[in-house]
Amino acid sequence: MKPFCALLAVATMIVTPAFAADTSSITIGFTASRTGPLNVDSTGQERGFEFWRDEVNSKGGIQVGDKRYQVKFASYDDQSVGGRVQQLYTRLVNQDKADFLFSPYSSGLTAAAAVISEQYGKIMIDSGGAEEKPFQLGSKHLFMVITSAGHYLSGAIAALKEKNPHAKIAMVYSDDPFSKTVLAAAKEQAKEAGLEVVMDESYAPSTTDFGPIVNKIISSNADAFMGGGHYSDGATLARQMYDQKANLKWISILVAPADDKFSELGAAALGVTVPSQWEPQVNYKPQFGPTTEEFAKAFEAKLHQKADYHVASGYTAGVVLQHAIEKAGSLDTEKVAKALDQTDVTTFFGHIKFAADPKHHGLQVAHEMVLAQWQKANGEVARQVVWPTSAKSADLIYPINAGH
């Protein structure tokens, strides 16, 4: 058996059945990183997809005109490998007959999937890739529900400037499209804020020994750190900075601290901040869909775990697509795309609006992130919203424990 055939054979074994022949259902296709280094973050997003599907179906399905449609999924394990994504999305379109698509997790995988969704003219809701580049290529059917990468660390820089206008920042990040985009924008924003960037270095995403890099951070005399990438490298980096006593007063790490699993780092987690797409402490008044309290309680009751922002963003992808289909009153791609173009609403996740100009079509332009910090209160370790101050659930701790 040739390698490609072997991959598809494996994929076929784990795919959920296609339901193209069922005219009373809508099939949504996606890949998830059920294995590989993106597994932790991708799992949250997939649980959000599934939770939304189960809620919609329990209420009778999506209303399209005078008919309701149950939601079915067709999905595969992309193994966190970009090379598999285009093969699998092609299969989702041509063999599983997906009506709509959700993005994989991460900017790199989403960019690969977007090539296929645009090639076949399929709407893809992006809740896992924050890089702006796929939205600068004339895409017509790609829509991002999360804040884009260029704004990920804007809140961290503003908060750090308020605490220390002369901070010296070490920027160390994974050599992947998302992380590089985030830190490139953050570097410019830090300079504009008058902060000094004393170290700017990337590392291979597969890095597990950060010892030499931590030594460089210490030698740079940085008192603040911004960087990371995804869960595995970000959590490892936080642990090793703590173990080597990097003596930092501020740490902002991408993605990893947004997962509850990060608390397993114990003392190494305390004080670490993370830009977050959503936290359960932030309340928006939704124009449709559940409130934050309703969403968080229902998810915890069903899954016996707390929802994080990856879960919330995955759920929001479904809610926004559902809203557009019901507004369009049709499953026709162009009619639903037009409804998405006109979307300007607030959900429990925040304000959602897409750029309509051809140079940035589908890019998220309204959603705002918050900054969360791991803190210990009343014997419990938890994330607290610390920025912006109008949304805070606790005061920002600065400087953090000298052990960092």
mmCIF file with all atom_site columns, N, CA and C in Angstrom, residues 25-88:
data_model
loop_
_atom_site.group_PDB
_atom_site.id
_atom_site.type_symbol
_atom_site.label_atom_id
_atom_site.label_alt_id
_atom_site.label_comp_id
_atom_site.label_asym_id
_atom_site.label_entity_id
_atom_site.label_seq_id
_atom_site.pdbx_PDB_ins_code
_atom_site.Cartn_x
_atom_site.Cartn_y
_atom_site.Cartn_z
_atom_site.occupancy
_atom_site.B_iso_or_equiv
_atom_site.pdbx_formal_charge
_atom_site.auth_seq_id
_atom_site.auth_comp_id
_atom_site.auth_asym_id
_atom_site.auth_atom_id
_atom_site.pdbx_PDB_model_num
ATOM 1   N N  . SER A 1 25 ? -30.369 16.830 7.450  1.00 0.00 ? 25 SER A N  1
ATOM 2   C CA . SER A 1 25 ? -29.205 17.156 8.257  1.00 0.00 ? 25 SER A CA 1
ATOM 3   C C  . SER A 1 25 ? -28.230 18.040 7.492  1.00 0.00 ? 25 SER A C  1
ATOM 4   N N  . ILE A 1 26 ? -27.407 18.750 8.253  1.00 0.00 ? 26 ILE A N  1
ATOM 5   C CA . ILE A 1 26 ? -26.329 19.560 7.702  1.00 0.00 ? 26 ILE A CA 1
ATOM 6   C C  . ILE A 1 26 ? -25.028 18.918 8.143  1.00 0.00 ? 26 ILE A C  1
ATOM 7   N N  . THR A 1 27 ? -24.117 18.692 7.201  1.00 0.00 ? 27 THR A N  1
ATOM 8   C CA . THR A 1 27 ? -22.830 18.101 7.543  1.00 0.00 ? 27 THR A CA 1
ATOM 9   C C  . THR A 1 27 ? -21.762 19.186 7.610  1.00 0.00 ? 27 THR A C  1
ATOM 10  N N  . ILE A 1 28 ? -21.077 19.236 8.739  1.00 0.00 ? 28 ILE A N  1
ATOM 11  C CA . ILE A 1 28 ? -19.961 20.162 8.918  1.00 0.00 ? 28 ILE A CA 1
ATOM 12  C C  . ILE A 1 28 ? -18.686 19.345 9.051  1.00 0.00 ? 28 ILE A C  1
ATOM 13  N N  . GLY A 1 29 ? -17.689 19.670 8.236  1.00 0.00 ? 29 GLY A N  1
ATOM 14  C CA . GLY A 1 29 ? -16.443 18.915 8.238  1.00 0.00 ? 29 GLY A CA 1
ATOM 15  C C  . GLY A 1 29 ? -15.308 19.684 8.877  1.00 0.00 ? 29 GLY A C  1
ATOM 16  N N  . PHE A 1 30 ? -14.413 18.965 9.510  1.00 0.00 ? 30 PHE A N  1
ATOM 17  C CA . PHE A 1 30 ? -13.214 19.596 10.096 1.00 0.00 ? 30 PHE A CA 1
ATOM 18  C C  . PHE A 1 30 ? -12.205 18.527 10.446 1.00 0.00 ? 30 PHE A C  1
ATOM 19  N N  . THR A 1 31 ? -10.983 18.955 10.680 1.00 0.00 ? 31 THR A N  1
ATOM 20  C CA . THR A 1 31 ? -9.993  18.058 11.266 1.00 0.00 ? 31 THR A CA 1
ATOM 21  C C  . THR A 1 31 ? -9.650  18.580 12.659 1.00 0.00 ? 31 THR A C  1
ATOM 22  N N  . ALA A 1 32 ? -9.231  17.670 13.518 1.00 0.00 ? 32 ALA A N  1
ATOM 23  C CA . ALA A 1 32 ? -8.790  18.018 14.862 1.00 0.00 ? 32 ALA A CA 1
ATOM 24  C C  . ALA A 1 32 ? -7.462  17.315 15.118 1.00 0.00 ? 32 ALA A C  1
ATOM 25  N N  . SER A 1 33 ? -6.640  17.915 15.954 1.00 0.00 ? 33 SER A N  1
ATOM 26  C CA . SER A 1 33 ? -5.343  17.298 16.278 1.00 0.00 ? 33 SER A CA 1
ATOM 27  C C  . SER A 1 33 ? -5.530  16.395 17.488 1.00 0.00 ? 33 SER A C  1
ATOM 28  N N  . ARG A 1 34 ? -6.076  15.227 17.228 1.00 0.00 ? 34 ARG A N  1
ATOM 29  C CA . ARG A 1 34 ? -6.313  14.275 18.320 1.00 0.00 ? 34 ARG A CA 1
ATOM 30  C C  . ARG A 1 34 ? -5.023  13.612 18.773 1.00 0.00 ? 34 ARG A C  1
ATOM 31  N N  . THR A 1 35 ? -4.012  13.753 17.975 1.00 0.00 ? 35 THR A N  1
ATOM 32  C CA . THR A 1 35 ? -2.673  13.304 18.343 1.00 0.00 ? 35 THR A CA 1
ATOM 33  C C  . THR A 1 35 ? -1.693  14.389 17.915 1.00 0.00 ? 35 THR A C  1
ATOM 34  N N  . GLY A 1 36 ? -0.468  14.308 18.433 1.00 0.00 ? 36 GLY A N  1
ATOM 35  C CA . GLY A 1 36 ? 0.547   15.283 18.051 1.00 0.00 ? 36 GLY A CA 1
ATOM 36  C C  . GLY A 1 36 ? 0.627   16.449 19.015 1.00 0.00 ? 36 GLY A C  1
ATOM 37  N N  . PRO A 1 37 ? 1.564   17.356 18.794 1.00 0.00 ? 37 PRO A N  1
ATOM 38  C CA . PRO A 1 37 ? 1.848   18.432 19.756 1.00 0.00 ? 37 PRO A CA 1
ATOM 39  C C  . PRO A 1 37 ? 0.729   19.452 19.947 1.00 0.00 ? 37 PRO A C  1
ATOM 40  N N  . LEU A 1 38 ? -0.241  19.526 19.026 1.00 0.00 ? 38 LEU A N  1
ATOM 41  C CA . LEU A 1 38 ? -1.328  20.496 19.165 1.00 0.00 ? 38 LEU A CA 1
ATOM 42  C C  . LEU A 1 38 ? -2.548  19.886 19.856 1.00 0.00 ? 38 LEU A C  1
ATOM 43  N N  . ASN A 1 39 ? -2.401  18.694 20.371 1.00 0.00 ? 39 ASN A N  1
ATOM 44  C CA . ASN A 1 39 ? -3.547  17.949 20.894 1.00 0.00 ? 39 ASN A CA 1
ATOM 45  C C  . ASN A 1 39 ? -4.297  18.671 22.012 1.00 0.00 ? 39 ASN A C  1
ATOM 46  N N  . VAL A 1 40 ? -3.577  19.208 22.984 1.00 0.00 ? 40 VAL A N  1
ATOM 47  C CA . VAL A 1 40 ? -4.250  19.813 24.144 1.00 0.00 ? 40 VAL A CA 1
ATOM 48  C C  . VAL A 1 40 ? -5.156  20.962 23.716 1.00 0.00 ? 40 VAL A C  1
ATOM 49  N N  . ASP A 1 41 ? -4.608  21.888 22.914 1.00 0.00 ? 41 ASP A N  1
ATOM 50  C CA . ASP A 1 41 ? -5.384  23.062 22.497 1.00 0.00 ? 41 ASP A CA 1
ATOM 51  C C  . ASP A 1 41 ? -6.508  22.670 21.533 1.00 0.00 ? 41 ASP A C  1
ATOM 52  N N  . SER A 1 42 ? -6.195  21.762 20.622 1.00 0.00 ? 42 SER A N  1
ATOM 53  C CA . SER A 1 42 ? -7.187  21.343 19.637 1.00 0.00 ? 42 SER A CA 1
ATOM 54  C C  . SER A 1 42 ? -8.346  20.603 20.283 1.00 0.00 ? 42 SER A C  1
ATOM 55  N N  . THR A 1 43 ? -8.058  19.852 21.332 1.00 0.00 ? 43 THR A N  1
ATOM 56  C CA . THR A 1 43 ? -9.119  19.100 22.013 1.00 0.00 ? 43 THR A CA 1
ATOM 57  C C  . THR A 1 43 ? -10.172 20.046 22.585 1.00 0.00 ? 43 THR A C  1
ATOM 58  N N  . GLY A 1 44 ? -9.728  21.158 23.153 1.00 0.00 ? 44 GLY A N  1
ATOM 59  C CA . GLY A 1 44 ? -10.678 22.139 23.676 1.00 0.00 ? 44 GLY A CA 1
ATOM 60  C C  . GLY A 1 44 ? -11.581 22.678 22.584 1.00 0.00 ? 44 GLY A C  1
ATOM 61  N N  . GLN A 1 45 ? -10.983 23.015 21.449 1.00 0.00 ? 45 GLN A N  1
ATOM 62  C CA . GLN A 1 45 ? -11.784 23.536 20.333 1.00 0.00 ? 45 GLN A CA 1
ATOM 63  C C  . GLN A 1 45 ? -12.794 22.497 19.868 1.00 0.00 ? 45 GLN A C  1
ATOM 64  N N  . GLU A 1 46 ? -12.373 21.243 19.736 1.00 0.00 ? 46 GLU A N  1
ATOM 65  C CA . GLU A 1 46 ? -13.282 20.201 19.261 1.00 0.00 ? 46 GLU A CA 1
ATOM 66  C C  . GLU A 1 46 ? -14.424 19.972 20.255 1.00 0.00 ? 46 GLU A C  1
ATOM 67  N N  . ARG A 1 47 ? -14.117 20.031 21.545 1.00 0.00 ? 47 ARG A N  1
ATOM 68  C CA . ARG A 1 47 ? -15.184 19.881 22.538 1.00 0.00 ? 47 ARG A CA 1
ATOM 69  C C  . ARG A 1 47 ? -16.197 21.017 22.424 1.00 0.00 ? 47 ARG A C  1
ATOM 70  N N  . GLY A 1 48 ? -15.713 22.197 22.075 1.00 0.00 ? 48 GLY A N  1
ATOM 71  C CA . GLY A 1 48 ? -16.631 23.315 21.847 1.00 0.00 ? 48 GLY A CA 1
ATOM 72  C C  . GLY A 1 48 ? -17.548 23.054 20.663 1.00 0.00 ? 48 GLY A C  1
ATOM 73  N N  . PHE A 1 49 ? -16.957 22.541 19.555 1.00 0.00 ? 49 PHE A N  1
ATOM 74  C CA . PHE A 1 49 ? -17.774 22.168 18.392 1.00 0.00 ? 49 PHE A CA 1
ATOM 75  C C  . PHE A 1 49 ? -18.870 21.186 18.816 1.00 0.00 ? 49 PHE A C  1
ATOM 76  N N  . GLU A 1 50 ? -18.437 20.138 19.515 1.00 0.00 ? 50 GLU A N  1
ATOM 77  C CA . GLU A 1 50 ? -19.360 19.052 19.864 1.00 0.00 ? 50 GLU A CA 1
ATOM 78  C C  . GLU A 1 50 ? -20.452 19.518 20.830 1.00 0.00 ? 50 GLU A C  1
ATOM 79  N N  . PHE A 1 51 ? -20.073 20.365 21.763 1.00 0.00 ? 51 PHE A N  1
ATOM 80  C CA . PHE A 1 51 ? -21.044 20.861 22.740 1.00 0.00 ? 51 PHE A CA 1
ATOM 81  C C  . PHE A 1 51 ? -22.109 21.693 22.042 1.00 0.00 ? 51 PHE A C  1
ATOM 82  N N  . TRP A 1 52 ? -21.674 22.542 21.094 1.00 0.00 ? 52 TRP A N  1
ATOM 83  C CA . TRP A 1 52 ? -22.640 23.331 20.314 1.00 0.00 ? 52 TRP A CA 1
ATOM 84  C C  . TRP A 1 52 ? -23.563 22.407 19.515 1.00 0.00 ? 52 TRP A C  1
ATOM 85  N N  . ARG A 1 53 ? -22.986 21.425 18.814 1.00 0.00 ? 53 ARG A N  1
ATOM 86  C CA . ARG A 1 53 ? -23.801 20.488 18.011 1.00 0.00 ? 53 ARG A CA 1
ATOM 87  C C  . ARG A 1 53 ? -24.855 19.807 18.871 1.00 0.00 ? 53 ARG A C  1
ATOM 88  N N  . ASP A 1 54 ? -24.450 19.310 20.032 1.00 0.00 ? 54 ASP A N  1
ATOM 89  C CA . ASP A 1 54 ? -25.389 18.574 20.883 1.00 0.00 ? 54 ASP A CA 1
ATOM 90  C C  . ASP A 1 54 ? -26.496 19.489 21.398 1.00 0.00 ? 54 ASP A C  1
ATOM 91  N N  . GLU A 1 55 ? -26.150 20.736 21.706 1.00 0.00 ? 55 GLU A N  1
ATOM 92  C CA . GLU A 1 55 ? -27.174 21.672 22.183 1.00 0.00 ? 55 GLU A CA 1
ATOM 93  C C  . GLU A 1 55 ? -28.160 22.007 21.070 1.00 0.00 ? 55 GLU A C  1
ATOM 94  N N  . VAL A 1 56 ? -27.629 22.265 19.870 1.00 0.00 ? 56 VAL A N  1
ATOM 95  C CA . VAL A 1 56 ? -28.508 22.607 18.742 1.00 0.00 ? 56 VAL A CA 1
ATOM 96  C C  . VAL A 1 56 ? -29.456 21.445 18.448 1.00 0.00 ? 56 VAL A C  1
ATOM 97  N N  . ASN A 1 57 ? -28.898 20.258 18.371 1.00 0.00 ? 57 ASN A N  1
ATOM 98  C CA . ASN A 1 57 ? -29.726 19.092 18.024 1.00 0.00 ? 57 ASN A CA 1
ATOM 99  C C  . ASN A 1 57 ? -30.767 18.789 19.097 1.00 0.00 ? 57 ASN A C  1
ATOM 100 N N  . SER A 1 58 ? -30.397 19.050 20.366 1.00 0.00 ? 58 SER A N  1
ATOM 101 C CA . SER A 1 58 ? -31.360 18.789 21.448 1.00 0.00 ? 58 SER A CA 1
ATOM 102 C C  . SER A 1 58 ? -32.548 19.742 21.389 1.00 0.00 ? 58 SER A C  1
ATOM 103 N N  . LYS A 1 59 ? -32.358 20.874 20.685 1.00 0.00 ? 59 LYS A N  1
ATOM 104 C CA . LYS A 1 59 ? -33.434 21.860 20.543 1.00 0.00 ? 59 LYS A CA 1
ATOM 105 C C  . LYS A 1 59 ? -34.145 21.728 19.195 1.00 0.00 ? 59 LYS A C  1
ATOM 106 N N  . GLY A 1 60 ? -33.837 20.662 18.469 1.00 0.00 ? 60 GLY A N  1
ATOM 107 C CA . GLY A 1 60 ? -34.542 20.423 17.207 1.00 0.00 ? 60 GLY A CA 1
ATOM 108 C C  . GLY A 1 60 ? -33.737 20.721 15.977 1.00 0.00 ? 60 GLY A C  1
ATOM 109 N N  . GLY A 1 61 ? -32.549 21.321 16.121 1.00 0.00 ? 61 GLY A N  1
ATOM 110 C CA . GLY A 1 61 ? -31.696 21.597 14.970 1.00 0.00 ? 61 GLY A CA 1
ATOM 111 C C  . GLY A 1 61 ? -31.714 23.053 14.538 1.00 0.00 ? 61 GLY A C  1
ATOM 112 N N  . ILE A 1 62 ? -31.052 23.329 13.420 1.00 0.00 ? 62 ILE A N  1
ATOM 113 C CA . ILE A 1 62 ? -30.961 24.691 12.877 1.00 0.00 ? 62 ILE A CA 1
ATOM 114 C C  . ILE A 1 62 ? -32.206 24.981 12.036 1.00 0.00 ? 62 ILE A C  1
ATOM 115 N N  . GLN A 1 63 ? -32.809 26.121 12.287 1.00 0.00 ? 63 GLN A N  1
ATOM 116 C CA . GLN A 1 63 ? -34.019 26.521 11.554 1.00 0.00 ? 63 GLN A CA 1
ATOM 117 C C  . GLN A 1 63 ? -33.623 27.124 10.209 1.00 0.00 ? 63 GLN A C  1
ATOM 118 N N  . VAL A 1 64 ? -34.065 26.521 9.128  1.00 0.00 ? 64 VAL A N  1
ATOM 119 C CA . VAL A 1 64 ? -33.821 27.050 7.781  1.00 0.00 ? 64 VAL A CA 1
ATOM 120 C C  . VAL A 1 64 ? -35.177 27.184 7.107  1.00 0.00 ? 64 VAL A C  1
ATOM 121 N N  . GLY A 1 65 ? -35.675 28.413 7.020  1.00 0.00 ? 65 GLY A N  1
ATOM 122 C CA . GLY A 1 65 ? -37.034 28.611 6.521  1.00 0.00 ? 65 GLY A CA 1
ATOM 123 C C  . GLY A 1 65 ? -38.012 27.919 7.456  1.00 0.00 ? 65 GLY A C  1
ATOM 124 N N  . ASP A 1 66 ? -38.844 27.037 6.891  1.00 0.00 ? 66 ASP A N  1
ATOM 125 C CA . ASP A 1 66 ? -39.836 26.347 7.721  1.00 0.00 ? 66 ASP A CA 1
ATOM 126 C C  . ASP A 1 66 ? -39.398 24.931 8.080  1.00 0.00 ? 66 ASP A C  1
ATOM 127 N N  . LYS A 1 67 ? -38.092 24.649 7.946  1.00 0.00 ? 67 LYS A N  1
ATOM 128 C CA . LYS A 1 67 ? -37.600 23.299 8.207  1.00 0.00 ? 67 LYS A CA 1
ATOM 129 C C  . LYS A 1 67 ? -36.413 23.344 9.166  1.00 0.00 ? 67 LYS A C  1
ATOM 130 N N  . ARG A 1 68 ? -36.300 22.313 9.972  1.00 0.00 ? 68 ARG A N  1
ATOM 131 C CA . ARG A 1 68 ? -35.157 22.226 10.884 1.00 0.00 ? 68 ARG A CA 1
ATOM 132 C C  . ARG A 1 68 ? -34.200 21.126 10.436 1.00 0.00 ? 68 ARG A C  1
ATOM 133 N N  . TYR A 1 69 ? -32.899 21.403 10.600 1.00 0.00 ? 69 TYR A N  1
ATOM 134 C CA . TYR A 1 69 ? -31.866 20.457 10.189 1.00 0.00 ? 69 TYR A CA 1
ATOM 135 C C  . TYR A 1 69 ? -31.009 20.070 11.390 1.00 0.00 ? 69 TYR A C  1
ATOM 136 N N  . GLN A 1 70 ? -30.841 18.774 11.588 1.00 0.00 ? 70 GLN A N  1
ATOM 137 C CA . GLN A 1 70 ? -29.906 18.294 12.591 1.00 0.00 ? 70 GLN A CA 1
ATOM 138 C C  . GLN A 1 70 ? -28.469 18.510 12.088 1.00 0.00 ? 70 GLN A C  1
ATOM 139 N N  . VAL A 1 71 ? -27.544 18.722 13.002 1.00 0.00 ? 71 VAL A N  1
ATOM 140 C CA . VAL A 1 71 ? -26.141 18.937 12.646 1.00 0.00 ? 71 VAL A CA 1
ATOM 141 C C  . VAL A 1 71 ? -25.375 17.628 12.797 1.00 0.00 ? 71 VAL A C  1
ATOM 142 N N  . LYS A 1 72 ? -24.676 17.248 11.737 1.00 0.00 ? 72 LYS A N  1
ATOM 143 C CA . LYS A 1 72 ? -23.816 16.058 11.762 1.00 0.00 ? 72 LYS A CA 1
ATOM 144 C C  . LYS A 1 72 ? -22.372 16.497 11.503 1.00 0.00 ? 72 LYS A C  1
ATOM 145 N N  . PHE A 1 73 ? -21.439 15.776 12.058 1.00 0.00 ? 73 PHE A N  1
ATOM 146 C CA . PHE A 1 73 ? -20.020 16.080 11.833 1.00 0.00 ? 73 PHE A CA 1
ATOM 147 C C  . PHE A 1 73 ? -19.363 14.978 11.008 1.00 0.00 ? 73 PHE A C  1
ATOM 148 N N  . ALA A 1 74 ? -18.442 15.386 10.147 1.00 0.00 ? 74 ALA A N  1
ATOM 149 C CA . ALA A 1 74 ? -17.478 14.474 9.527  1.00 0.00 ? 74 ALA A CA 1
ATOM 150 C C  . ALA A 1 74 ? -16.107 15.005 9.919  1.00 0.00 ? 74 ALA A C  1
ATOM 151 N N  . SER A 1 75 ? -15.286 14.189 10.549 1.00 0.00 ? 75 SER A N  1
ATOM 152 C CA . SER A 1 75 ? -14.025 14.716 11.070 1.00 0.00 ? 75 SER A CA 1
ATOM 153 C C  . SER A 1 75 ? -12.925 13.674 11.040 1.00 0.00 ? 75 SER A C  1
ATOM 154 N N  . TYR A 1 76 ? -11.685 14.160 11.012 1.00 0.00 ? 76 TYR A N  1
ATOM 155 C CA . TYR A 1 76 ? -10.509 13.295 10.967 1.00 0.00 ? 76 TYR A CA 1
ATOM 156 C C  . TYR A 1 76 ? -9.440  13.823 11.926 1.00 0.00 ? 76 TYR A C  1
ATOM 157 N N  . ASP A 1 77 ? -8.538  12.960 12.282 1.00 0.00 ? 77 ASP A N  1
ATOM 158 C CA . ASP A 1 77 ? -7.357  13.347 13.056 1.00 0.00 ? 77 ASP A CA 1
ATOM 159 C C  . ASP A 1 77 ? -6.276  13.818 12.093 1.00 0.00 ? 77 ASP A C  1
ATOM 160 N N  . ASP A 1 78 ? -5.908  15.099 12.185 1.00 0.00 ? 78 ASP A N  1
ATOM 161 C CA . ASP A 1 78 ? -4.837  15.603 11.314 1.00 0.00 ? 78 ASP A CA 1
ATOM 162 C C  . ASP A 1 78 ? -3.453  15.340 11.902 1.00 0.00 ? 78 ASP A C  1
ATOM 163 N N  . GLN A 1 79 ? -3.400  14.806 13.108 1.00 0.00 ? 79 GLN A N  1
ATOM 164 C CA . GLN A 1 79 ? -2.145  14.435 13.770 1.00 0.00 ? 79 GLN A CA 1
ATOM 165 C C  . GLN A 1 79 ? -1.218  15.637 13.981 1.00 0.00 ? 79 GLN A C  1
ATOM 166 N N  . SER A 1 80 ? -1.766  16.851 13.939 1.00 0.00 ? 80 SER A N  1
ATOM 167 C CA . SER A 1 80 ? -0.985  18.091 14.089 1.00 0.00 ? 80 SER A CA 1
ATOM 168 C C  . SER A 1 80 ? -0.002  18.283 12.940 1.00 0.00 ? 80 SER A C  1
ATOM 169 N N  . VAL A 1 81 ? -0.261  17.636 11.815 1.00 0.00 ? 81 VAL A N  1
ATOM 170 C CA . VAL A 1 81 ? 0.665   17.669 10.677 1.00 0.00 ? 81 VAL A CA 1
ATOM 171 C C  . VAL A 1 81 ? 0.032   18.421 9.515  1.00 0.00 ? 81 VAL A C  1
ATOM 172 N N  . GLY A 1 82 ? 0.675   19.509 9.106  1.00 0.00 ? 82 GLY A N  1
ATOM 173 C CA . GLY A 1 82 ? 0.140   20.331 8.029  1.00 0.00 ? 82 GLY A CA 1
ATOM 174 C C  . GLY A 1 82 ? -0.021  19.563 6.730  1.00 0.00 ? 82 GLY A C  1
ATOM 175 N N  . GLY A 1 83 ? 0.882   18.626 6.474  1.00 0.00 ? 83 GLY A N  1
ATOM 176 C CA . GLY A 1 83 ? 0.836   17.882 5.222  1.00 0.00 ? 83 GLY A CA 1
ATOM 177 C C  . GLY A 1 83 ? -0.410  17.023 5.072  1.00 0.00 ? 83 GLY A C  1
ATOM 178 N N  . ARG A 1 84 ? -1.072  16.683 6.163  1.00 0.00 ? 84 ARG A N  1
ATOM 179 C CA . ARG A 1 84 ? -2.287  15.872 6.094  1.00 0.00 ? 84 ARG A CA 1
ATOM 180 C C  . ARG A 1 84 ? -3.544  16.711 5.864  1.00 0.00 ? 84 ARG A C  1
ATOM 181 N N  . VAL A 1 85 ? -3.461  17.994 6.233  1.00 0.00 ? 85 VAL A N  1
ATOM 182 C CA . VAL A 1 85 ? -4.670  18.809 6.284  1.00 0.00 ? 85 VAL A CA 1
ATOM 183 C C  . VAL A 1 85 ? -5.329  18.978 4.923  1.00 0.00 ? 85 VAL A C  1
ATOM 184 N N  . GLN A 1 86 ? -4.542  19.275 3.900  1.00 0.00 ? 86 GLN A N  1
ATOM 185 C CA . GLN A 1 86 ? -5.161  19.515 2.595  1.00 0.00 ? 86 GLN A CA 1
ATOM 186 C C  . GLN A 1 86 ? -5.764  18.232 2.029  1.00 0.00 ? 86 GLN A C  1
ATOM 187 N N  . GLN A 1 87 ? -5.117  17.100 2.258  1.00 0.00 ? 87 GLN A N  1
ATOM 188 C CA . GLN A 1 87 ? -5.693  15.819 1.800  1.00 0.00 ? 87 GLN A CA 1
ATOM 189 C C  . GLN A 1 87 ? -7.040  15.581 2.484  1.00 0.00 ? 87 GLN A C  1
ATOM 190 N N  . LEU A 1 88 ? -7.086  15.833 3.781  1.00 0.00 ? 88 LEU A N  1
ATOM 191 C CA . LEU A 1 88 ? -8.293  15.523 4.539  1.00 0.00 ? 88 LEU A CA 1
ATOM 192 C C  . LEU A 1 88 ? -9.432  16.501 4.254  1.00 0.00 ? 88 LEU A C  1
#
